[in-house]
Amino acid sequence: MSYPDKVYLNGSIVNSADAKVSVFDRGFIFGDGLYEVMVQINGRFFYEKEHLDRLQSGLQKINIEYDASLLKSEISTLLKSVGLTDKDCMLYIQITRGVAPRQHSYPADIKPTVMMYAVPKVLPEINTVNAHVITRNDFRWSRCDIKMTSLLGNVMLNEEAMQHECYETILHRNGVFTEASHCNVFFVKDGVVYTHPADEYILNGITRIVVIELCHSLGIEIKEIPISTEEIKTIDEAFLTGTSTQIAAIQKIDNHLLFIGNEKGPVTQRLQEAFLKLK
């Protein structure tokens, strides 16, 4: 992915080479901020309200005073300035607490730093990746429900997948699988779909929510119950979900092969086809 030519920064559209943030910005010093990613498909953002609602919820959780609804008009301005108004693209939004002298506690009365950029991105109709994944202990903190910019744990875990020439790392904590380094994860056993509940140990992905809705509408039984590490070799199917990942079939977990060639499971295929129609 290339750098965008222009970015939105604190109310202005500027050349990305000229966009500057203070070294005392708490996002730089502490990772004290949030981000959100949306994709525009056929001229509209996919589940835009849900993405912005999640951003607002995160801001409230970490006590940053900013109204995320203000971004809607600013997003339109940004897309127009970069020629992406009606084109498929990915939008990145980042809001930090702002610039202040370094101290751990929240400083009073500082203005948040708001940055956005958009780049062309056309998602495939169906994600044809047959993902190989590794499993690792989830050593991150216990507030994974907050979509924070400080992602060192996720980065380290994803890099380990890359080193093993795998698509992702799926994580387990206290004997059960939680999520992946940058995706949510679902398992299928005897036709029933399982996924970890949306608590503090996972990010409640928007695509995760969509898949749960699709299961209900298609009459596929779904349980927000985690799969244990001991059960992993008894599952029939597994898949990953995410904004850019969409729904990706998992072919191999560590040394456990789920399917051969492109013969992914029927539940995964059915959800991928339903997701395509939804888009």
PDB file of N, CA, C and O in Angstrom, residues 221-246:
ATOM      1  N   GLU A 221     -27.120 -21.962  13.315  1.00  0.00           N
ATOM      2  CA  GLU A 221     -26.999 -21.823  14.766  1.00  0.00           C
ATOM      3  C   GLU A 221     -25.642 -21.227  15.115  1.00  0.00           C
ATOM      4  O   GLU A 221     -24.607 -21.684  14.623  1.00  0.00           O
ATOM      5  N   ILE A 222     -25.644 -20.206  15.951  1.00  0.00           N
ATOM      6  CA  ILE A 222     -24.397 -19.579  16.367  1.00  0.00           C
ATOM      7  C   ILE A 222     -24.400 -19.419  17.881  1.00  0.00           C
ATOM      8  O   ILE A 222     -25.425 -19.054  18.475  1.00  0.00           O
ATOM      9  N   LYS A 223     -23.259 -19.705  18.477  1.00  0.00           N
ATOM     10  CA  LYS A 223     -23.107 -19.585  19.917  1.00  0.00           C
ATOM     11  C   LYS A 223     -21.880 -18.718  20.216  1.00  0.00           C
ATOM     12  O   LYS A 223     -20.795 -19.000  19.711  1.00  0.00           O
ATOM     13  N   GLU A 224     -22.106 -17.669  21.001  1.00  0.00           N
ATOM     14  CA  GLU A 224     -20.975 -16.839  21.425  1.00  0.00           C
ATOM     15  C   GLU A 224     -20.336 -17.493  22.652  1.00  0.00           C
ATOM     16  O   GLU A 224     -20.422 -17.001  23.772  1.00  0.00           O
ATOM     17  N   ILE A 225     -19.726 -18.624  22.359  1.00  0.00           N
ATOM     18  CA  ILE A 225     -19.041 -19.438  23.362  1.00  0.00           C
ATOM     19  C   ILE A 225     -17.655 -19.750  22.814  1.00  0.00           C
ATOM     20  O   ILE A 225     -17.535 -20.190  21.664  1.00  0.00           O
ATOM     21  N   PRO A 226     -16.603 -19.528  23.581  1.00  0.00           N
ATOM     22  CA  PRO A 226     -15.256 -19.768  23.037  1.00  0.00           C
ATOM     23  C   PRO A 226     -14.959 -21.252  22.874  1.00  0.00           C
ATOM     24  O   PRO A 226     -15.462 -22.100  23.615  1.00  0.00           O
ATOM     25  N   ILE A 227     -14.132 -21.537  21.885  1.00  0.00           N
ATOM     26  CA  ILE A 227     -13.630 -22.888  21.665  1.00  0.00           C
ATOM     27  C   ILE A 227     -12.337 -23.041  22.473  1.00  0.00           C
ATOM     28  O   ILE A 227     -11.463 -22.171  22.451  1.00  0.00           O
ATOM     29  N   SER A 228     -12.201 -24.162  23.169  1.00  0.00           N
ATOM     30  CA  SER A 228     -11.002 -24.384  23.979  1.00  0.00           C
ATOM     31  C   SER A 228      -9.861 -24.874  23.105  1.00  0.00           C
ATOM     32  O   SER A 228     -10.062 -25.398  22.008  1.00  0.00           O
ATOM     33  N   THR A 229      -8.653 -24.691  23.615  1.00  0.00           N
ATOM     34  CA  THR A 229      -7.478 -25.161  22.880  1.00  0.00           C
ATOM     35  C   THR A 229      -7.503 -26.673  22.714  1.00  0.00           C
ATOM     36  O   THR A 229      -6.953 -27.211  21.748  1.00  0.00           O
ATOM     37  N   GLU A 230      -8.160 -27.367  23.628  1.00  0.00           N
ATOM     38  CA  GLU A 230      -8.237 -28.830  23.537  1.00  0.00           C
ATOM     39  C   GLU A 230      -9.194 -29.281  22.436  1.00  0.00           C
ATOM     40  O   GLU A 230      -9.087 -30.406  21.931  1.00  0.00           O
ATOM     41  N   GLU A 231     -10.135 -28.407  22.067  1.00  0.00           N
ATOM     42  CA  GLU A 231     -11.140 -28.769  21.061  1.00  0.00           C
ATOM     43  C   GLU A 231     -10.678 -28.519  19.629  1.00  0.00           C
ATOM     44  O   GLU A 231     -11.347 -28.934  18.683  1.00  0.00           O
ATOM     45  N   ILE A 232      -9.567 -27.853  19.462  1.00  0.00           N
ATOM     46  CA  ILE A 232      -9.210 -27.330  18.151  1.00  0.00           C
ATOM     47  C   ILE A 232      -9.106 -28.421  17.087  1.00  0.00           C
ATOM     48  O   ILE A 232      -9.443 -28.203  15.921  1.00  0.00           O
ATOM     49  N   LYS A 233      -8.688 -29.607  17.460  1.00  0.00           N
ATOM     50  CA  LYS A 233      -8.542 -30.678  16.470  1.00  0.00           C
ATOM     51  C   LYS A 233      -9.854 -31.396  16.162  1.00  0.00           C
ATOM     52  O   LYS A 233      -9.886 -32.303  15.334  1.00  0.00           O
ATOM     53  N   THR A 234     -10.932 -30.961  16.805  1.00  0.00           N
ATOM     54  CA  THR A 234     -12.236 -31.581  16.551  1.00  0.00           C
ATOM     55  C   THR A 234     -13.147 -30.685  15.726  1.00  0.00           C
ATOM     56  O   THR A 234     -14.261 -31.098  15.394  1.00  0.00           O
ATOM     57  N   ILE A 235     -12.717 -29.484  15.385  1.00  0.00           N
ATOM     58  CA  ILE A 235     -13.580 -28.574  14.631  1.00  0.00           C
ATOM     59  C   ILE A 235     -13.595 -28.959  13.154  1.00  0.00           C
ATOM     60  O   ILE A 235     -12.667 -29.588  12.636  1.00  0.00           O
ATOM     61  N   ASP A 236     -14.665 -28.569  12.473  1.00  0.00           N
ATOM     62  CA  ASP A 236     -14.835 -28.895  11.058  1.00  0.00           C
ATOM     63  C   ASP A 236     -14.406 -27.762  10.137  1.00  0.00           C
ATOM     64  O   ASP A 236     -13.916 -28.010   9.030  1.00  0.00           O
ATOM     65  N   GLU A 237     -14.657 -26.524  10.568  1.00  0.00           N
ATOM     66  CA  GLU A 237     -14.315 -25.353   9.765  1.00  0.00           C
ATOM     67  C   GLU A 237     -13.860 -24.236  10.689  1.00  0.00           C
ATOM     68  O   GLU A 237     -14.160 -24.247  11.891  1.00  0.00           O
ATOM     69  N   ALA A 238     -13.174 -23.261  10.109  1.00  0.00           N
ATOM     70  CA  ALA A 238     -12.827 -22.042  10.836  1.00  0.00           C
ATOM     71  C   ALA A 238     -12.649 -20.931   9.815  1.00  0.00           C
ATOM     72  O   ALA A 238     -12.283 -21.180   8.656  1.00  0.00           O
ATOM     73  N   PHE A 239     -12.933 -19.708  10.235  1.00  0.00           N
ATOM     74  CA  PHE A 239     -12.718 -18.574   9.327  1.00  0.00           C
ATOM     75  C   PHE A 239     -12.425 -17.312  10.118  1.00  0.00           C
ATOM     76  O   PHE A 239     -12.728 -17.200  11.309  1.00  0.00           O
ATOM     77  N   LEU A 240     -11.803 -16.371   9.420  1.00  0.00           N
ATOM     78  CA  LEU A 240     -11.441 -15.075   9.979  1.00  0.00           C
ATOM     79  C   LEU A 240     -12.366 -14.012   9.410  1.00  0.00           C
ATOM     80  O   LEU A 240     -12.844 -14.133   8.276  1.00  0.00           O
ATOM     81  N   THR A 241     -12.604 -12.944  10.182  1.00  0.00           N
ATOM     82  CA  THR A 241     -13.393 -11.823   9.683  1.00  0.00           C
ATOM     83  C   THR A 241     -12.705 -10.509  10.010  1.00  0.00           C
ATOM     84  O   THR A 241     -11.995 -10.394  11.004  1.00  0.00           O
ATOM     85  N   GLY A 242     -12.924  -9.517   9.155  1.00  0.00           N
ATOM     86  CA  GLY A 242     -12.364  -8.195   9.383  1.00  0.00           C
ATOM     87  C   GLY A 242     -12.779  -7.268   8.256  1.00  0.00           C
ATOM     88  O   GLY A 242     -13.287  -7.724   7.218  1.00  0.00           O
ATOM     89  N   THR A 243     -12.557  -5.975   8.425  1.00  0.00           N
ATOM     90  CA  THR A 243     -12.999  -4.992   7.436  1.00  0.00           C
ATOM     91  C   THR A 243     -12.415  -5.262   6.060  1.00  0.00           C
ATOM     92  O   THR A 243     -13.137  -5.278   5.061  1.00  0.00           O
ATOM     93  N   SER A 244     -11.122  -5.472   5.966  1.00  0.00           N
ATOM     94  CA  SER A 244     -10.506  -5.764   4.671  1.00  0.00           C
ATOM     95  C   SER A 244     -10.423  -7.263   4.409  1.00  0.00           C
ATOM     96  O   SER A 244     -10.442  -7.706   3.265  1.00  0.00           O
ATOM     97  N   THR A 245     -10.357  -8.065   5.471  1.00  0.00           N
ATOM     98  CA  THR A 245     -10.328  -9.521   5.315  1.00  0.00           C
ATOM     99  C   THR A 245     -11.672 -10.049   4.842  1.00  0.00           C
ATOM    100  O   THR A 245     -11.745 -11.047   4.130  1.00  0.00           O
ATOM    101  N   GLN A 246     -12.753  -9.374   5.204  1.00  0.00           N
ATOM    102  CA  GLN A 246     -14.126  -9.811   4.953  1.00  0.00           C
ATOM    103  C   GLN A 246     -14.339 -11.159   5.658  1.00  0.00           C
ATOM    104  O   GLN A 246     -14.323 -11.208   6.879  1.00  0.00           O
TER     105      GLN A 246
END
